[in-house]
Structure formats: C-alpha cells, structure tokens
Amino acid sequence: MRSFLRGFSSRPQRQLLPRTPQTRAGQWRRVTTNSSIQKLDLQAVDRKWQKLWTETAQGKTKPADGLPKAYILSMFPYPSGTLHMGHLRVYTIADVIARFKRMQGYDVLFPMGWDAFGLPAENAAIERGVSPADWTRQNVGKMKDQLIGMNAGFDWSREFMTCDPDYYKHTQRIFLLLHQHGLAYQAKSLVNYDPVDKTVLANEQVDSNGFSWRSGAKAEKVMLKQWFLRVTKYKEALLADLDRHGQSDRWPERVLAMQRNWLGRSEGVVLTFSLFSTSSERCIHRSVKVFTTRSDTLVGVQYIALSVSHPLVESVVEKDPYLREFVVQAQRLPLDTKAGYLLPGIVAHNPLSFIDDMPDCVSAPLPVYVAPYVLQKYGEGAVMGVPGHDSRDHEFWKLHKHAVPIREVIKPAHVIDPQLAEHDSEQHELYTKPGILNLKCGKLAGMTSSEASDYVIRALSTLGNLAQRAENWRIRDWLVSRQRYWGTPIPIIHCDRCGAVPVPLEELPVVLPKLDGEWFLRRGGNPLESAEDWVKTKCPACSSPARRDTDTMDTFVDSSWYFMRFVDPHNAIEAFSPDKADAMLPVDIYLGGIEHAILHLLYARFMSKFLASIQLWPSGGGEDNKAEPFRRLITQGMVHGKTYSDPSTGRFLRPQELDLELPSRPKVVATGETPTISWEKMSKSKYNGVDPSKCMDIYGADAVRAHILFQAPVSQVLEWDEERLVGIQRWFGRIWRVLDTLPAHTLDHQSRTPPLEKSTEADTELHRAVQHTISSVTTSLSTTFTLNTVVSDLIKLTNLIISTSITNKATLYYAISSLLRMLAPIAPAFCEECWERLHHPTAGSSIFMQPFPTATDTPSPGKASQQCAVQENGKLRFAVTIPTAPEVLLDNKDQTSWVAWVTAEIEKTPEGAKWLESRRGREWKRVVVVKGGKTVNYVG
C-alpha cells in the first residue's frame, strides 16, 4: 500500500476547481494554479484544536441513557518522564478506536491515569536526593503534556495516580478484604533478594542466569516472612475461563498460551521411592515422593534429585558441612544450573523393584542428589532423573555420571520392532516424546506410553499406594511484600499480644511518612524501618505498643484493579460503586504490550473474580463473562529503530559517527565504509531511539499518528522510518487542496447520500467506491483492527476523488465529507480544521459531533460499466463492455464465483456469445479473472 505515497512529489500540485470556460459543461477538472490558497500548517492546526479540546473537555464521558457503552482502555503508563515510541503507538491505536466508537454513537469511556509507584522513583531519590513524590509528579506533568500533544482524546476528568492516598486508600481496603476472606496471609518463604535494590524479587524478575532484571545484581536466596495473596484459590476458574477468550479470537492465541503455561496444570502421578542407607542396606524409614507426568519412563530412572529446601535436605544439612556449603553457594547459581551434590550414604529404590518379572535394572540403587534446578514449590520438591528421555536430566547425568551409559527405554511409535531399540547409545538424538517401550522394560515391552502408564499406576497403587494419580499446578500464591518506601503501605499492625491486626477502616489510608529528598541520598534498604515516629503506634485491639508493617505492596497490586476505579474515580467511600461497575465493566477493548501478557493480566483477572465474589461487581459482566475484566485484548507490536553498526567490529555507531548526507548511502565517517544497517528495539545503547515530541513538532501529531498506523499491522513490529513521513504530509496536503473545489457550506451537509438519478457513470463509480471504503474501514475499526489497511483505503479514495471528473456537486461533497469523517479518528486536528473550512465556523461544527458514515444497502442508480479484455492462452481475442462487479464479489477471492459472473456477462454481448459458442464443449484448464473483471484469460 505504500506505493500510493510514492507518487507524491514536490512539484506544483494540481487541484480541483469549479467549472471554467475551458471545461466541458457541468464537469470539474484538475488544473495547475498559483492562486493564493490557505497554507496548511499542521503544527498550528494541532495547537489550535488542542486548546479548544482542553477548553471544552472533549474527551469527557457524558453518560446517556439508552446508548450502548464502550469502555476502551490502554494500559496506563509508569511516569518515567518521557513518552517513547511504544507509548505513542499504543495510545494512538486506542485513541483511534475510542473516537470511532464515539462517532458511532456509543457512550465511550476512555480514561487515563498513572501507575505511579515503583522502584525507579525511589532509585532516583537515592541517586539525586529528590523526593520520590516530587520526582513522580514532575514526570506526570511532562508526560501529560506529551499525551495532549499527540491529539489523544482522553477523559482527563477521571485521571488519578496510584501513589495518591485517595487511590491507595482503596488498595489498602481491598487488601483488608482479601485478609478478611483468608486470601491475604503471612508465611516464611525462601525468596529472591536483590542486594543492590535491597528488595524481594519475584521469580520472573530474575533472569536465567540468576541476575536481577532491574539492578543487574546477582540475586540471593533469603528466608523472610512475607505477605502472600492466595491466587491459587481461583486457579481452576482462571484456567477454565481462558476458553471464553479463545472464542472468536477475543484474545491473541499467544497470550492465552502464556497464561495457560503460567497456570501450568498438569495431570500425572505421585510415585514413592523408598530410601536406604548404604552402610546398613536397611530402609531408613523415609521415602521421597515424586510428581511426574511420564510414569511410562519409570524403567529409565537413573537418579533422584531433591531441591535445596527439601525436608530431607534440611534434616541432614547441619550434619554435613559440605552440603551446608553447597546450599549456600546454590543461592548464587543461575536457575538452570546443572550443579549437584551427591548425598553420601543414601540411595533410593525404584518402586518397580517391588513388582515381579521386572527387568534387573530397576533393582539397582539410585543415587540421590541435591540439585538447585529442582523447585521445591513444584510437585513434591523432587524429580526422578531419566537421562534417556529428558533433556535437562540428560545434561545433569552427563556432567555427574558421564562414564555410566544412559538407559533408553522408549522409541518412536514408527519403530515397530522393540529389539531395534534395545541399546544404549550417545550417537543419536534424544527422544523425549511418548512412544513404544523397548525390550529393556521386561513385561512392559511393546506397550505404548499410555498403556505402560496405566499399568504402572494400577500395579503400584495396590502395593501400599506407591502410586497415586495427582494434579499439579505451576502457579503459586502471589508474593506481594516489598521492602521499599515508594509503594502502598500494608495496612497491618503487629502487636506482641495480638499478632497481626488489620488497621481499622476509619483509619485508612495508612499514609507514607513524608521524607525529604536528602534523606534518601545514597541510602539503601527499606526507609520505613528507620522511620520510628511512623512505625511506632498502638494496637487497635488492645492499645498496647505496637509497630506498623514496614513492607509495601508489589506495584502489580495497584494495577490489578485500576481499570475498575476509572468507572467511579471520585468515590471517597468505596473503591467504586457496584452500580457503576455493573454499568461500565468489563473493559470492552484493552490494549497493551505483550510483556504484560502473564502477570498483570493474571492478577487483574484474579482481582476481578474476587471483587465480583464479594458483590463489589455484582453482575461480573453477566453469565457469559464470568467476572473477566477484559472482553477484547489487543497487543501491539514493538517499535524498532534503524540501527547502524561498524561492519568490522559490530559496535553500534553514534549519530555523529555517521555521514547521512545521502540517507540511502550512509557512510562511517572514520573509515568511509558502509555501515551495517538493522532494525532493533529502540534503546540508548544502540543510539536508535526517536523522541516522539520532536517528531510531532517537525511533522505534526496527526501525520505521525497516521504514519504509525500505516507502516505495520497492529500486532507486528513497526520499523520506524521517518523518511516516509513526508508522504503522509503530502497526502494531507492533497486533501486540503481538494476542499477548494467545493463551496459545500451552501449545501445541506447533513445529507448522507447524494441524489444519483441524473448522475453520470463517473458519479456512480465514485459513489460505489465511497460505499465500499466505508464498509472496509468500518470492519477494520470494529472487528479486525487492521488499522494499516484503513489508511491505505483512505489514500485510495483520495486518489479516486482527485482523478474523477464529477458533474454532481452533491456526490463530490458526499465523497469528501465521508473521507474526512473516516479519517477523523486517525487525524483528529487536521479533520476538525478541514471540516470547519468546509462548512465555515459554526456553533457545534466539530466533526466529532457528526456520525461515522455508514454504507447503504440499496444499489446505486444506473449500472456502471467497464471494458473487459477477453484473452485466450494469453492472447487478446476481443474486448467487450460489461457491468462493474457487484458488491458481493468485491471482497470475494474465490475465482470460481468471479469466472461464473464474468462469463455470464460476456455471453450477454453479441461478440462474446459468438466466441463462447465457437468454443462450446472445450474444457478450459483454468480461467483467470483479474482487476475486477477488466481482464479474463481462458487457458486451454
């Protein structure tokens, strides 16, 4: 579609002008002119309409009875101080959809707020000696100005910051409701601890090498008493209700898969392995339970591995100094480490050894290792090592027992003869899928994996429950404690006599103590612990001296319910009114990055289901919604920038190191070589970032918005190429000049369709094109969200309007007004200016007070025709005049329907009927119809 922009040049522009003596009567034509025309200044247009929109609060929701509601929401930003191109992309997409819905007559809620708590503000305080609150509010002010500058129509009357006590008062109240219902609790837990930021990290905040995602420090394992939210109570509903989002592609399949994987339900069996002492060869009256989904591989077990916090390990660690040292070192190892410690004097026995007629290999004692890669929270904190059929176990075994052959017991189902697989070999690919058991498996040989699993479970369950069917989940309760200042204080008071006591509701919010910026300078740890005047208090239950909880909440708690607050943002008594929740929830369209596809969405779903269960959201959105917070989810792709690197070293090059005088032929200044060009995620280290504000200052906000939408489909990566922005500017310029052709303010511009009874073929063709464009654009904005095709469709329509000779003034007005109304959600300021220019300033003349155009079902008067070139084996035989294709065929890609229609129309002409009669009985190999019937090729 970008080809439409290549024709835009800097040559003198042509424009449509009213009929002159040199034109045929009643027609409009293009002429080159130097007459004075009002210059289009997109930046001035932006400033004018931004001021007017602010004065009239255009984006403010105006509830109206009887109108369908549309709650459009983009994930609210962290106030870092500067918008990046990713922000601009998602907020442009959201704004386009919201404006479109408003024009369709919906009661639209399109708010904006700030996810304002978090580590960056506190780190800024530590580095610069500024108050986190002041730093945050300054950044909010800057970013709000930038959002207004991008012509977004947010409802600013609903704005809030999560760091405002008026907001986190309700976050604390929700925490106490969770506590009241047994869903918030304290427990000791081995946690990831960041020694630099001095705070707890969730597992997903530690990379595969064990480093903190934010500070880069090596995370440590520390046992702390922490607050948890019992998310696992809702695990069944969280999994089952994902199926609703899979219907009609309401959520991207990739997001659904990530959610399902994080919940991680797996059906398997818990097997019991007896432990023996190697010194006495007696059972030590202990056993290890292992959860597995692959009991068919039990013959292939060659070791047992325990987590570092397994009860057996904890029972022997004090007696074994080497083990104790290993456990300490394990805290600093990456999560995927294959390090292990062999427990001396302890072996395990395979439960299959208790079944008769099993192969001898199952009677061999199994070494027992302590291995950091085993997670205590998964299953039973122990795994059975099957090196022959699990890649992780394979690597572990080769590291620790490389001289011992790996036992393979399963081969693919296509290996019919099990004898073909009765050897241990390192020379072929590891097989990890279900298959057929080989001869090493004794009486199990020849069984499928499913048959073998069923047999093993039945046989072992009769031997003292050595096997029990079980279900396991990957999801764990949500650890919400953070040892930082800049977060929502946990509203709990700790009393030596009464324990953990909730803060009374009437004493909420528990407000953070005010600390000046210098207090933070170069300090680490949790500032609240040393704020004695704040910490010391009285127990609400017994009035004894007590201490406030000094942990603050994970910022995901703040964002787990913010979308609900937007429906009633000024409610001082409740988090939100249940009636207003029922009226506006769920969010109809939610937009944001794929990086939030797991935790934010999961926690928001949990919180919605909980609040619905206690009647804060009584309807839960209806029986078909099941208290799901977001009906439709759109995840936009990232924005990549053009990146230059040294061809010899691969080092990223700074702008000053490049000669870009000829952008198509860049050079490295120092060497004269051509740099390597790639498209990478924008970052400071790659010198490929783009400042959205500067870009909008140069080209105008609306041009940047249209460019963002045009360059790539919403879900795909956008490669930012600023050089192409000029094409959008020229397109706007052509529309601007078209307005000079029509003094439409003299018309009844509310008329939706022009009278076509006396129209020419060109008028009718343009009318058909407008109808088709309206239909296509409406589908793209409401169903498929292919916003790049919206821009291309509107460019096509612009070109057609300019190139068509029109006799009917109403038809031209209808085409132009429809074009502007369809473009308005994308380029709001530009279209407001065009609409005002088209009709002259009048009260209430905003284009957004006009309805979005709708396609009529009635056919256009007259029957437009076209020339059809008839070819046989690629050679032209003749040309005939046939009608243009009917509407039902325009979006039909099925050649069969096109061939049937065009052949029937050709046969209606004398020349076509004669030619087809002469070919009657001939079988064509294929018939190809192109250009909507303008060419047809019969291949025989």
XYZ file of C-alpha atoms in Angstrom, residues 11 43 57 117 132 137 158 311 369 391 426 515 566 581 594 606 673 689 754 759 864:
21
model
C 6.204 19.504 -7.969
C 1.640 22.241 13.813
C -13.198 18.835 27.737
C 4.544 3.666 42.480
C 10.044 10.227 45.099
C 4.591 14.414 39.959
C -11.024 10.675 35.594
C 12.698 -31.636 54.100
C 21.419 -35.656 44.567
C 16.962 -33.030 28.081
C 25.092 -41.487 22.626
C 10.742 12.071 53.825
C -11.931 4.539 36.398
C -19.260 -1.274 37.895
C 2.840 -8.444 25.115
C -7.835 -12.793 39.942
C 32.827 2.149 4.845
C 15.791 5.977 19.826
C -26.499 12.309 -2.749
C -25.650 11.059 -12.291
C -21.604 1.386 -14.115
